[in-house]
Amino acid sequence: MEFGVNFFPVIDPAEKTATAYYEETLRLIELAESLGFTQAQTVEHYFSGYGGYCPDPITLLTAAAARTTRIRLATGACVPAFTHPVKLAGKLAMLDHLSHGRLDVGFGRAFLPTEFEAFGVSMDESRARFAEGVEAIRRLWTEENLVWEGSFHRFGPVTMLPRPYQDPHPPIYIASASSAESCAAAGTAGHHLQVVPSVTSAEQLAAMLVHYRRAWDAAGHDPKARRIQIKFTCYVDADRETAYQQGEFYERNYVNHMAKAVAPLAEKGSADYPGYEKFLEKARNYDFRAALGANKVLAGNPSDVLAQIETVREQFGTDLSFSLQFNPGAMEYGRAAAAMELFAAEVMPAFQDDAPKDGTGAEIRCRTALAVPA
């Protein structure tokens, strides 16, 4: 089983400068590679302490590519609705080359009203824009003289340069917060899946994964090629109570920032986001111990966290990979690094027998004869 690291900057400039956050993140990615984590990813958000330090995940991952040689690099996720598909396809193809084929591409719909307003995009169009953007990018990567006549973009004939390093293109992941429909569509298309258990119930998440797996199988895709990534914040310390104290503090910080960012959803609901207006209520009523008991956050000593991971696999399937956030923005570098080292030493070995030998579960194919660095 694979373990990766993710970086969601839940932080205000008064707590830490952007320069400091980026440098610490890059150091932690280097550390993750040395410890055997298989993937590092980051998000796309704007304006607020809820992710706003990363408006362009491709830029941050390009810096990470220059400082690493083996770990895979993932957008988790970038937003097609906010960027023209020709631009986004080209930027991602460049990163695929600069990383020598280590790119995984996660796409997401976004859900914050302030972001849609800034880009002049209606939230009611988000699902259609998302589907069109992902498909346009996939075809730009794989076709020549493409003519695109969509509802939101029209262009062509064009042939994208560079073509992606990976053949036919980087692995595509679809990020889904709560939509079984989105999961089924991803499975039908043969795309991989990113899910976050902290924002949905265990029952709803289980149903989402059933829809995804059934759609994947019904479309005739190879079950062994399917990849489901589940994301958690993780607070691990030799002392259980220390881990719980850290978790309660930083999870509350996360929830407070999220509450501010999602507050407009309560006033500006959208048919494309049924139930999302309840995020604010969930944030206000957040209880760390309840979240811990429901395995929505990983926390405790190594034995505690190992047991939680085993429970998650029993609930949602053994075909999961885990993407873990050890540094929720405002945490100091040393504490996050120590948690990663402890996890790698005392938790990961229990799950290494069934881990793939590379970061994708399959051989990386490239368009050139350039070897992937050892």
mmCIF file of C-alpha atoms in Angstrom:
data_model
loop_
_atom_site.group_PDB
_atom_site.id
_atom_site.type_symbol
_atom_site.label_atom_id
_atom_site.label_comp_id
_atom_site.label_asym_id
_atom_site.label_seq_id
_atom_site.Cartn_x
_atom_site.Cartn_y
_atom_site.Cartn_z
ATOM 1 C CA MET A 1 0.000 0.000 0.000
ATOM 2 C CA GLU A 2 1.199 3.501 -0.821
ATOM 3 C CA PHE A 3 1.483 6.536 1.426
ATOM 4 C CA GLY A 4 1.938 10.055 0.109
ATOM 5 C CA VAL A 5 2.024 13.524 1.621
ATOM 6 C CA ASN A 6 -0.191 16.487 0.850
ATOM 7 C CA PHE A 7 0.048 20.188 1.542
ATOM 8 C CA PHE A 8 -3.011 22.343 2.111
ATOM 9 C CA PRO A 9 -1.846 25.726 3.452
ATOM 10 C CA VAL A 10 -4.343 26.605 6.167
ATOM 11 C CA ILE A 11 -2.532 29.699 7.317
ATOM 12 C CA ASP A 12 -2.717 33.488 7.543
ATOM 13 C CA PRO A 13 0.192 35.735 6.548
ATOM 14 C CA ALA A 14 0.419 36.942 10.161
ATOM 15 C CA GLU A 15 1.300 33.383 11.219
ATOM 16 C CA LYS A 16 3.903 32.562 8.565
ATOM 17 C CA THR A 17 5.147 34.246 5.403
ATOM 18 C CA ALA A 18 4.546 32.705 2.006
ATOM 19 C CA THR A 19 8.310 32.428 1.493
ATOM 20 C CA ALA A 20 8.702 30.451 4.715
ATOM 21 C CA TYR A 21 5.759 28.199 3.902
ATOM 22 C CA TYR A 22 7.054 27.350 0.417
ATOM 23 C CA GLU A 23 10.569 26.622 1.651
ATOM 24 C CA GLU A 24 9.293 24.408 4.461
ATOM 25 C CA THR A 25 6.994 22.563 2.055
ATOM 26 C CA LEU A 26 9.822 21.868 -0.371
ATOM 27 C CA ARG A 27 12.051 20.633 2.458
ATOM 28 C CA LEU A 28 9.267 18.320 3.640
ATOM 29 C CA ILE A 29 8.807 16.954 0.110
ATOM 30 C CA GLU A 30 12.522 16.195 -0.057
ATOM 31 C CA LEU A 31 12.241 14.488 3.326
ATOM 32 C CA ALA A 32 9.184 12.532 2.186
ATOM 33 C CA GLU A 33 11.103 11.180 -0.779
ATOM 34 C CA SER A 34 13.977 10.066 1.443
ATOM 35 C CA LEU A 35 11.539 8.314 3.808
ATOM 36 C CA GLY A 36 9.784 6.313 1.104
ATOM 37 C CA PHE A 37 6.555 8.261 0.631
ATOM 38 C CA THR A 38 5.439 7.787 -2.965
ATOM 39 C CA GLN A 39 3.626 11.024 -3.820
ATOM 40 C CA ALA A 40 3.469 14.703 -2.843
ATOM 41 C CA GLN A 41 0.522 16.890 -3.765
ATOM 42 C CA THR A 42 -0.940 20.320 -3.215
ATOM 43 C CA VAL A 43 -4.130 22.252 -3.919
ATOM 44 C CA GLU A 44 -5.478 25.245 -5.845
ATOM 45 C CA HIS A 45 -7.211 27.930 -3.787
ATOM 46 C CA TYR A 46 -7.309 31.719 -3.686
ATOM 47 C CA PHE A 47 -7.544 34.764 -1.427
ATOM 48 C CA SER A 48 -8.019 33.352 2.099
ATOM 49 C CA GLY A 49 -6.197 31.492 4.847
ATOM 50 C CA TYR A 50 -8.025 28.417 3.575
ATOM 51 C CA GLY A 51 -5.472 27.377 0.959
ATOM 52 C CA GLY A 52 -4.779 30.826 -0.460
ATOM 53 C CA TYR A 53 -0.988 30.404 -0.308
ATOM 54 C CA CYS A 54 -1.281 27.988 -3.250
ATOM 55 C CA PRO A 55 -3.089 29.670 -6.158
ATOM 56 C CA ASP A 56 -0.992 27.632 -8.611
ATOM 57 C CA PRO A 57 -0.067 24.066 -7.594
ATOM 58 C CA ILE A 58 1.874 23.599 -10.840
ATOM 59 C CA THR A 59 4.392 26.268 -9.858
ATOM 60 C CA LEU A 60 5.024 24.723 -6.443
ATOM 61 C CA LEU A 61 5.292 21.214 -7.879
ATOM 62 C CA THR A 62 7.739 22.421 -10.533
ATOM 63 C CA ALA A 63 10.019 23.639 -7.752
ATOM 64 C CA ALA A 64 9.595 20.265 -6.051
ATOM 65 C CA ALA A 65 10.481 18.476 -9.287
ATOM 66 C CA ALA A 66 13.802 20.303 -9.366
ATOM 67 C CA ARG A 67 14.651 19.125 -5.838
ATOM 68 C CA THR A 68 13.598 15.470 -6.107
ATOM 69 C CA THR A 69 14.150 12.490 -8.402
ATOM 70 C CA ARG A 70 11.721 9.707 -7.450
ATOM 71 C CA ILE A 71 8.615 10.895 -5.610
ATOM 72 C CA ARG A 72 5.551 11.448 -7.786
ATOM 73 C CA LEU A 73 4.058 14.944 -7.854
ATOM 74 C CA ALA A 74 0.307 15.512 -7.951
ATOM 75 C CA THR A 75 -2.171 18.311 -8.265
ATOM 76 C CA GLY A 76 -4.787 17.674 -5.636
ATOM 77 C CA ALA A 77 -6.520 19.337 -7.371
ATOM 78 C CA CYS A 78 -6.248 21.981 -10.093
ATOM 79 C CA VAL A 79 -9.456 23.629 -11.347
ATOM 80 C CA PRO A 80 -10.258 23.544 -15.091
ATOM 81 C CA ALA A 81 -13.082 26.075 -14.666
ATOM 82 C CA PHE A 82 -10.574 28.810 -13.820
ATOM 83 C CA THR A 83 -8.056 28.255 -16.651
ATOM 84 C CA HIS A 84 -8.415 27.894 -20.416
ATOM 85 C CA PRO A 85 -7.855 24.203 -21.310
ATOM 86 C CA VAL A 86 -5.105 25.024 -23.818
ATOM 87 C CA LYS A 87 -3.178 26.887 -21.112
ATOM 88 C CA LEU A 88 -3.690 24.254 -18.435
ATOM 89 C CA ALA A 89 -2.880 21.343 -20.751
ATOM 90 C CA GLY A 90 0.366 23.007 -21.791
ATOM 91 C CA LYS A 91 1.488 23.845 -18.250
ATOM 92 C CA LEU A 92 0.815 20.302 -17.041
ATOM 93 C CA ALA A 93 2.610 18.761 -20.033
ATOM 94 C CA MET A 94 5.651 20.918 -19.270
ATOM 95 C CA LEU A 95 5.682 19.740 -15.655
ATOM 96 C CA ASP A 96 5.387 16.143 -16.843
ATOM 97 C CA HIS A 97 8.638 16.632 -18.778
ATOM 98 C CA LEU A 98 10.409 18.593 -16.062
ATOM 99 C CA SER A 99 9.647 15.800 -13.592
ATOM 100 C CA HIS A 100 10.598 13.085 -16.130
ATOM 101 C CA GLY A 101 7.154 11.500 -16.031
ATOM 102 C CA ARG A 102 6.442 11.786 -12.311
ATOM 103 C CA LEU A 103 3.222 13.792 -12.643
ATOM 104 C CA ASP A 104 -0.244 12.727 -11.498
ATOM 105 C CA VAL A 105 -2.994 15.201 -12.407
ATOM 106 C CA GLY A 106 -5.930 15.662 -10.056
ATOM 107 C CA PHE A 107 -8.804 17.826 -11.278
ATOM 108 C CA GLY A 108 -11.440 19.412 -9.030
ATOM 109 C CA ARG A 109 -14.564 21.522 -9.477
ATOM 110 C CA ALA A 110 -13.861 24.083 -6.683
ATOM 111 C CA PHE A 111 -16.657 25.160 -4.331
ATOM 112 C CA LEU A 112 -15.896 28.584 -2.850
ATOM 113 C CA PRO A 113 -18.186 31.387 -4.108
ATOM 114 C CA THR A 114 -15.505 34.074 -3.800
ATOM 115 C CA GLU A 115 -13.286 32.181 -6.232
ATOM 116 C CA PHE A 116 -16.020 31.765 -8.832
ATOM 117 C CA GLU A 117 -16.950 35.447 -8.528
ATOM 118 C CA ALA A 118 -13.347 36.551 -9.040
ATOM 119 C CA PHE A 119 -13.043 34.529 -12.244
ATOM 120 C CA GLY A 120 -16.455 35.584 -13.494
ATOM 121 C CA VAL A 121 -17.664 31.985 -13.588
ATOM 122 C CA SER A 122 -21.118 30.882 -12.434
ATOM 123 C CA MET A 123 -21.198 28.131 -9.829
ATOM 124 C CA ASP A 124 -24.250 26.765 -11.635
ATOM 125 C CA GLU A 125 -21.977 25.958 -14.592
ATOM 126 C CA SER A 126 -19.265 24.269 -12.559
ATOM 127 C CA ARG A 127 -20.153 20.651 -13.294
ATOM 128 C CA ALA A 128 -20.447 21.236 -17.047
ATOM 129 C CA ARG A 129 -17.268 23.359 -17.132
ATOM 130 C CA PHE A 130 -15.403 20.693 -15.201
ATOM 131 C CA ALA A 131 -16.420 17.848 -17.500
ATOM 132 C CA GLU A 132 -15.636 19.880 -20.619
ATOM 133 C CA GLY A 133 -12.296 21.085 -19.289
ATOM 134 C CA VAL A 134 -11.030 17.626 -18.311
ATOM 135 C CA GLU A 135 -12.018 16.102 -21.638
ATOM 136 C CA ALA A 136 -10.564 18.985 -23.655
ATOM 137 C CA ILE A 137 -7.243 18.644 -21.815
ATOM 138 C CA ARG A 138 -7.159 14.879 -22.317
ATOM 139 C CA ARG A 139 -7.734 15.298 -26.050
ATOM 140 C CA LEU A 140 -5.181 18.103 -26.325
ATOM 141 C CA TRP A 141 -2.630 15.704 -24.830
ATOM 142 C CA THR A 142 -3.459 12.844 -27.178
ATOM 143 C CA GLU A 143 -4.713 14.210 -30.514
ATOM 144 C CA GLU A 144 -3.271 16.204 -33.373
ATOM 145 C CA ASN A 145 -5.091 19.018 -35.171
ATOM 146 C CA LEU A 146 -7.777 19.036 -32.502
ATOM 147 C CA VAL A 147 -10.878 21.083 -33.224
ATOM 148 C CA TRP A 148 -12.835 21.732 -30.030
ATOM 149 C CA GLU A 149 -16.418 22.997 -30.188
ATOM 150 C CA GLY A 150 -17.579 23.070 -26.583
ATOM 151 C CA SER A 151 -20.139 25.013 -24.615
ATOM 152 C CA PHE A 152 -17.486 27.229 -23.015
ATOM 153 C CA HIS A 153 -14.427 27.058 -25.287
ATOM 154 C CA ARG A 154 -13.900 26.812 -29.022
ATOM 155 C CA PHE A 155 -10.521 26.436 -30.673
ATOM 156 C CA GLY A 156 -8.564 24.588 -33.306
ATOM 157 C CA PRO A 157 -7.292 22.968 -35.244
ATOM 158 C CA VAL A 158 -4.337 22.885 -32.812
ATOM 159 C CA THR A 159 -1.651 20.368 -31.929
ATOM 160 C CA MET A 160 -0.385 20.836 -28.366
ATOM 161 C CA LEU A 161 3.332 21.118 -27.724
ATOM 162 C CA PRO A 162 4.920 19.671 -25.790
ATOM 163 C CA ARG A 163 3.151 16.331 -25.861
ATOM 164 C CA PRO A 164 3.156 14.805 -22.351
ATOM 165 C CA TYR A 165 6.185 12.795 -21.281
ATOM 166 C CA GLN A 166 3.962 9.904 -20.169
ATOM 167 C CA ASP A 167 2.175 8.017 -22.912
ATOM 168 C CA PRO A 168 -0.639 8.649 -23.596
ATOM 169 C CA HIS A 169 -0.792 11.214 -20.764
ATOM 170 C CA PRO A 170 -0.280 11.584 -16.991
ATOM 171 C CA PRO A 171 -2.667 9.597 -14.774
ATOM 172 C CA ILE A 172 -5.878 11.585 -14.242
ATOM 173 C CA TYR A 173 -7.541 11.748 -10.826
ATOM 174 C CA ILE A 174 -10.972 13.206 -10.166
ATOM 175 C CA ALA A 175 -11.477 14.874 -6.780
ATOM 176 C CA SER A 176 -14.944 14.310 -5.347
ATOM 177 C CA ALA A 177 -16.114 15.684 -1.997
ATOM 178 C CA SER A 178 -19.558 14.116 -1.750
ATOM 179 C CA SER A 179 -20.972 13.321 -5.196
ATOM 180 C CA ALA A 180 -21.666 9.695 -6.094
ATOM 181 C CA GLU A 181 -22.530 10.952 -9.585
ATOM 182 C CA SER A 182 -19.052 12.426 -10.019
ATOM 183 C CA CYS A 183 -17.485 9.187 -8.756
ATOM 184 C CA ALA A 184 -19.481 7.111 -11.222
ATOM 185 C CA ALA A 185 -18.531 9.418 -14.093
ATOM 186 C CA ALA A 186 -14.859 9.105 -13.141
ATOM 187 C CA GLY A 187 -15.113 5.325 -13.069
ATOM 188 C CA THR A 188 -16.811 5.183 -16.467
ATOM 189 C CA ALA A 189 -14.102 7.395 -17.971
ATOM 190 C CA GLY A 190 -11.318 5.281 -16.469
ATOM 191 C CA HIS A 191 -10.016 8.095 -14.273
ATOM 192 C CA HIS A 192 -8.650 7.573 -10.772
ATOM 193 C CA LEU A 193 -10.309 9.050 -7.678
ATOM 194 C CA GLN A 194 -9.403 11.382 -4.791
ATOM 195 C CA VAL A 195 -11.721 11.522 -1.755
ATOM 196 C CA VAL A 196 -11.657 13.307 1.612
ATOM 197 C CA PRO A 197 -13.502 11.518 4.440
ATOM 198 C CA SER A 198 -13.520 14.571 6.715
ATOM 199 C CA VAL A 199 -16.223 16.296 4.643
ATOM 200 C CA THR A 200 -18.732 13.447 4.351
ATOM 201 C CA SER A 201 -20.219 10.632 6.390
ATOM 202 C CA ALA A 202 -18.741 7.145 6.351
ATOM 203 C CA GLU A 203 -21.964 5.827 4.826
ATOM 204 C CA GLN A 204 -21.933 8.416 2.049
ATOM 205 C CA LEU A 205 -18.270 7.823 1.281
ATOM 206 C CA ALA A 206 -18.807 4.064 1.138
ATOM 207 C CA ALA A 207 -21.667 4.611 -1.329
ATOM 208 C CA MET A 208 -19.484 6.908 -3.447
ATOM 209 C CA LEU A 209 -16.800 4.238 -3.686
ATOM 210 C CA VAL A 210 -19.361 1.559 -4.593
ATOM 211 C CA HIS A 211 -20.600 3.752 -7.452
ATOM 212 C CA TYR A 212 -17.030 4.377 -8.596
ATOM 213 C CA ARG A 213 -15.928 0.733 -8.556
ATOM 214 C CA ARG A 214 -19.122 -0.481 -10.247
ATOM 215 C CA ALA A 215 -18.840 2.126 -13.001
ATOM 216 C CA TRP A 216 -15.151 1.310 -13.523
ATOM 217 C CA ASP A 217 -15.877 -2.409 -13.839
ATOM 218 C CA ALA A 218 -18.962 -1.902 -16.012
ATOM 219 C CA ALA A 219 -16.889 0.141 -18.459
ATOM 220 C CA GLY A 220 -14.470 -2.765 -18.836
ATOM 221 C CA HIS A 221 -11.418 -1.126 -17.274
ATOM 222 C CA ASP A 222 -8.759 -3.301 -15.652
ATOM 223 C CA PRO A 223 -9.584 -3.516 -11.906
ATOM 224 C CA LYS A 224 -5.866 -3.749 -11.099
ATOM 225 C CA ALA A 225 -5.256 -0.369 -12.738
ATOM 226 C CA ARG A 226 -7.859 1.442 -10.606
ATOM 227 C CA ARG A 227 -6.494 3.820 -7.983
ATOM 228 C CA ILE A 228 -8.443 5.387 -5.108
ATOM 229 C CA GLN A 229 -6.659 7.960 -2.983
ATOM 230 C CA ILE A 230 -8.028 8.909 0.425
ATOM 231 C CA LYS A 231 -6.778 12.044 2.205
ATOM 232 C CA PHE A 232 -6.289 12.652 5.930
ATOM 233 C CA THR A 233 -4.547 15.043 8.255
ATOM 234 C CA CYS A 234 -2.235 12.991 10.469
ATOM 235 C CA TYR A 235 -0.901 13.834 13.933
ATOM 236 C CA VAL A 236 1.440 11.147 15.217
ATOM 237 C CA ASP A 237 3.676 11.364 18.270
ATOM 238 C CA ALA A 238 5.277 8.843 20.615
ATOM 239 C CA ASP A 239 2.991 10.289 23.288
ATOM 240 C CA ARG A 240 -0.697 9.866 22.492
ATOM 241 C CA GLU A 241 -1.919 12.910 24.396
ATOM 242 C CA THR A 242 0.641 15.162 22.711
ATOM 243 C CA ALA A 243 -0.647 13.996 19.328
ATOM 244 C CA TYR A 244 -4.239 14.630 20.433
ATOM 245 C CA GLN A 245 -3.401 18.128 21.662
ATOM 246 C CA GLN A 246 -1.705 18.980 18.372
ATOM 247 C CA GLY A 247 -4.582 17.523 16.417
ATOM 248 C CA GLU A 248 -7.229 19.413 18.335
ATOM 249 C CA PHE A 249 -5.377 22.716 17.982
ATOM 250 C CA TYR A 250 -4.587 22.479 14.272
ATOM 251 C CA GLU A 251 -7.892 20.897 13.268
ATOM 252 C CA ARG A 252 -9.716 23.736 15.000
ATOM 253 C CA ASN A 253 -7.531 26.181 13.083
ATOM 254 C CA TYR A 254 -8.439 24.368 9.856
ATOM 255 C CA VAL A 255 -12.148 24.386 10.645
ATOM 256 C CA ASN A 256 -12.159 28.086 11.567
ATOM 257 C CA HIS A 257 -10.511 29.019 8.283
ATOM 258 C CA MET A 258 -12.850 26.754 6.332
ATOM 259 C CA ALA A 259 -15.896 28.265 8.046
ATOM 260 C CA LYS A 260 -14.886 31.745 6.911
ATOM 261 C CA ALA A 261 -14.233 30.549 3.363
ATOM 262 C CA VAL A 262 -17.490 28.606 2.955
ATOM 263 C CA ALA A 263 -19.775 31.109 4.733
ATOM 264 C CA PRO A 264 -21.068 32.555 1.407
ATOM 265 C CA LEU A 265 -22.365 29.089 0.485
ATOM 266 C CA ALA A 266 -25.076 29.484 3.114
ATOM 267 C CA GLU A 267 -26.358 32.534 1.221
ATOM 268 C CA LYS A 268 -25.535 31.556 -2.373
ATOM 269 C CA GLY A 269 -26.438 27.910 -2.756
ATOM 270 C CA SER A 270 -26.186 26.306 -6.186
ATOM 271 C CA ALA A 271 -27.958 23.410 -7.846
ATOM 272 C CA ASP A 272 -24.511 22.059 -8.724
ATOM 273 C CA TYR A 273 -23.631 21.887 -5.010
ATOM 274 C CA PRO A 274 -26.537 20.239 -3.181
ATOM 275 C CA GLY A 275 -25.902 20.070 0.556
ATOM 276 C CA TYR A 276 -22.745 22.182 0.437
ATOM 277 C CA GLU A 277 -24.504 24.961 2.349
ATOM 278 C CA LYS A 278 -24.343 22.628 5.361
ATOM 279 C CA PHE A 279 -20.533 22.848 5.411
ATOM 280 C CA LEU A 280 -20.757 25.985 7.523
ATOM 281 C CA GLU A 281 -22.947 24.246 10.088
ATOM 282 C CA LYS A 282 -20.585 21.268 10.164
ATOM 283 C CA ALA A 283 -17.613 23.570 10.684
ATOM 284 C CA ARG A 284 -19.271 25.426 13.538
ATOM 285 C CA ASN A 285 -20.216 22.164 15.263
ATOM 286 C CA TYR A 286 -16.847 20.479 14.795
ATOM 287 C CA ASP A 287 -15.689 18.222 17.627
ATOM 288 C CA PHE A 288 -12.165 16.800 17.393
ATOM 289 C CA ARG A 289 -12.782 13.762 19.577
ATOM 290 C CA ALA A 290 -15.889 12.872 17.583
ATOM 291 C CA ALA A 291 -13.959 13.246 14.317
ATOM 292 C CA LEU A 292 -11.188 11.082 15.725
ATOM 293 C CA GLY A 293 -13.648 8.403 16.795
ATOM 294 C CA ALA A 294 -15.175 8.410 13.315
ATOM 295 C CA ASN A 295 -11.713 8.120 11.691
ATOM 296 C CA LYS A 296 -12.045 11.452 9.899
ATOM 297 C CA VAL A 297 -8.613 12.458 11.222
ATOM 298 C CA LEU A 298 -5.638 10.245 12.092
ATOM 299 C CA ALA A 299 -4.065 10.968 15.488
ATOM 300 C CA GLY A 300 -2.284 9.259 18.345
ATOM 301 C CA ASN A 301 0.839 7.212 18.850
ATOM 302 C CA PRO A 302 2.070 4.961 16.012
ATOM 303 C CA SER A 303 -0.004 1.993 17.204
ATOM 304 C CA ASP A 304 -3.134 4.146 17.338
ATOM 305 C CA VAL A 305 -2.642 5.483 13.825
ATOM 306 C CA LEU A 306 -1.797 2.039 12.457
ATOM 307 C CA ALA A 307 -5.052 0.692 13.908
ATOM 308 C CA GLN A 308 -7.017 3.584 12.385
ATOM 309 C CA ILE A 309 -5.580 2.877 8.936
ATOM 310 C CA GLU A 310 -6.512 -0.780 9.242
ATOM 311 C CA THR A 311 -10.058 0.244 10.204
ATOM 312 C CA VAL A 312 -10.307 2.607 7.231
ATOM 313 C CA ARG A 313 -9.249 -0.192 4.900
ATOM 314 C CA GLU A 314 -11.869 -2.494 6.404
ATOM 315 C CA GLN A 315 -14.529 0.202 5.892
ATOM 316 C CA PHE A 316 -13.650 1.402 2.417
ATOM 317 C CA GLY A 317 -11.500 -1.254 0.741
ATOM 318 C CA THR A 318 -7.954 -2.518 0.544
ATOM 319 C CA ASP A 319 -7.380 -0.875 -2.851
ATOM 320 C CA LEU A 320 -6.789 2.532 -1.229
ATOM 321 C CA SER A 321 -3.684 4.680 -1.165
ATOM 322 C CA PHE A 322 -3.309 7.283 1.579
ATOM 323 C CA SER A 323 -2.337 10.939 1.162
ATOM 324 C CA LEU A 324 -1.437 12.432 4.531
ATOM 325 C CA GLN A 325 -1.023 16.010 5.672
ATOM 326 C CA PHE A 326 1.545 16.249 8.461
ATOM 327 C CA ASN A 327 1.946 20.014 8.188
ATOM 328 C CA PRO A 328 -1.388 21.893 8.325
ATOM 329 C CA GLY A 329 0.175 25.221 7.381
ATOM 330 C CA ALA A 330 0.924 26.975 10.636
ATOM 331 C CA MET A 331 2.766 24.053 12.259
ATOM 332 C CA GLU A 332 6.503 24.538 12.613
ATOM 333 C CA TYR A 333 8.759 22.551 10.300
ATOM 334 C CA GLY A 334 10.479 20.490 12.993
ATOM 335 C CA ARG A 335 7.246 19.099 14.413
ATOM 336 C CA ALA A 336 5.933 18.100 10.993
ATOM 337 C CA ALA A 337 9.252 16.517 10.023
ATOM 338 C CA ALA A 338 9.387 14.522 13.267
ATOM 339 C CA ALA A 339 5.866 13.196 12.677
ATOM 340 C CA MET A 340 6.740 12.115 9.135
ATOM 341 C CA GLU A 341 9.874 10.341 10.352
ATOM 342 C CA LEU A 342 7.978 8.544 13.126
ATOM 343 C CA PHE A 343 5.222 7.478 10.722
ATOM 344 C CA ALA A 344 7.757 6.177 8.203
ATOM 345 C CA ALA A 345 9.636 4.250 10.871
ATOM 346 C CA GLU A 346 6.760 2.720 12.835
ATOM 347 C CA VAL A 347 3.592 2.763 10.704
ATOM 348 C CA MET A 348 4.508 2.368 7.036
ATOM 349 C CA PRO A 349 6.466 -0.900 7.448
ATOM 350 C CA ALA A 350 3.286 -2.706 8.524
ATOM 351 C CA PHE A 351 1.792 -2.069 5.074
ATOM 352 C CA GLN A 352 4.782 -2.366 2.772
ATOM 353 C CA ASP A 353 4.318 -5.948 1.621
ATOM 354 C CA ASP A 354 1.479 -5.013 -0.720
ATOM 355 C CA ALA A 355 2.964 -1.721 -1.970
ATOM 356 C CA PRO A 356 3.623 -1.354 -5.728
ATOM 357 C CA LYS A 357 7.225 -0.951 -6.726
ATOM 358 C CA ASP A 358 6.648 2.426 -8.379
ATOM 359 C CA GLY A 359 4.436 5.422 -7.764
ATOM 360 C CA THR A 360 1.646 4.495 -10.169
ATOM 361 C CA GLY A 361 1.164 0.761 -9.826
ATOM 362 C CA ALA A 362 2.200 0.347 -13.461
ATOM 363 C CA GLU A 363 5.215 0.886 -15.664
ATOM 364 C CA ILE A 364 5.746 4.518 -16.649
ATOM 365 C CA ARG A 365 5.813 4.904 -20.410
ATOM 366 C CA CYS A 366 7.342 7.961 -22.029
ATOM 367 C CA ARG A 367 7.418 9.497 -25.475
ATOM 368 C CA THR A 368 11.185 9.954 -25.447
ATOM 369 C CA ALA A 369 14.233 7.810 -24.820
ATOM 370 C CA LEU A 370 15.176 9.910 -21.803
ATOM 371 C CA ALA A 371 15.542 7.646 -18.783
ATOM 372 C CA VAL A 372 13.730 8.366 -15.552
ATOM 373 C CA PRO A 373 16.377 9.310 -12.973
ATOM 374 C CA ALA A 374 17.236 6.575 -10.482
#
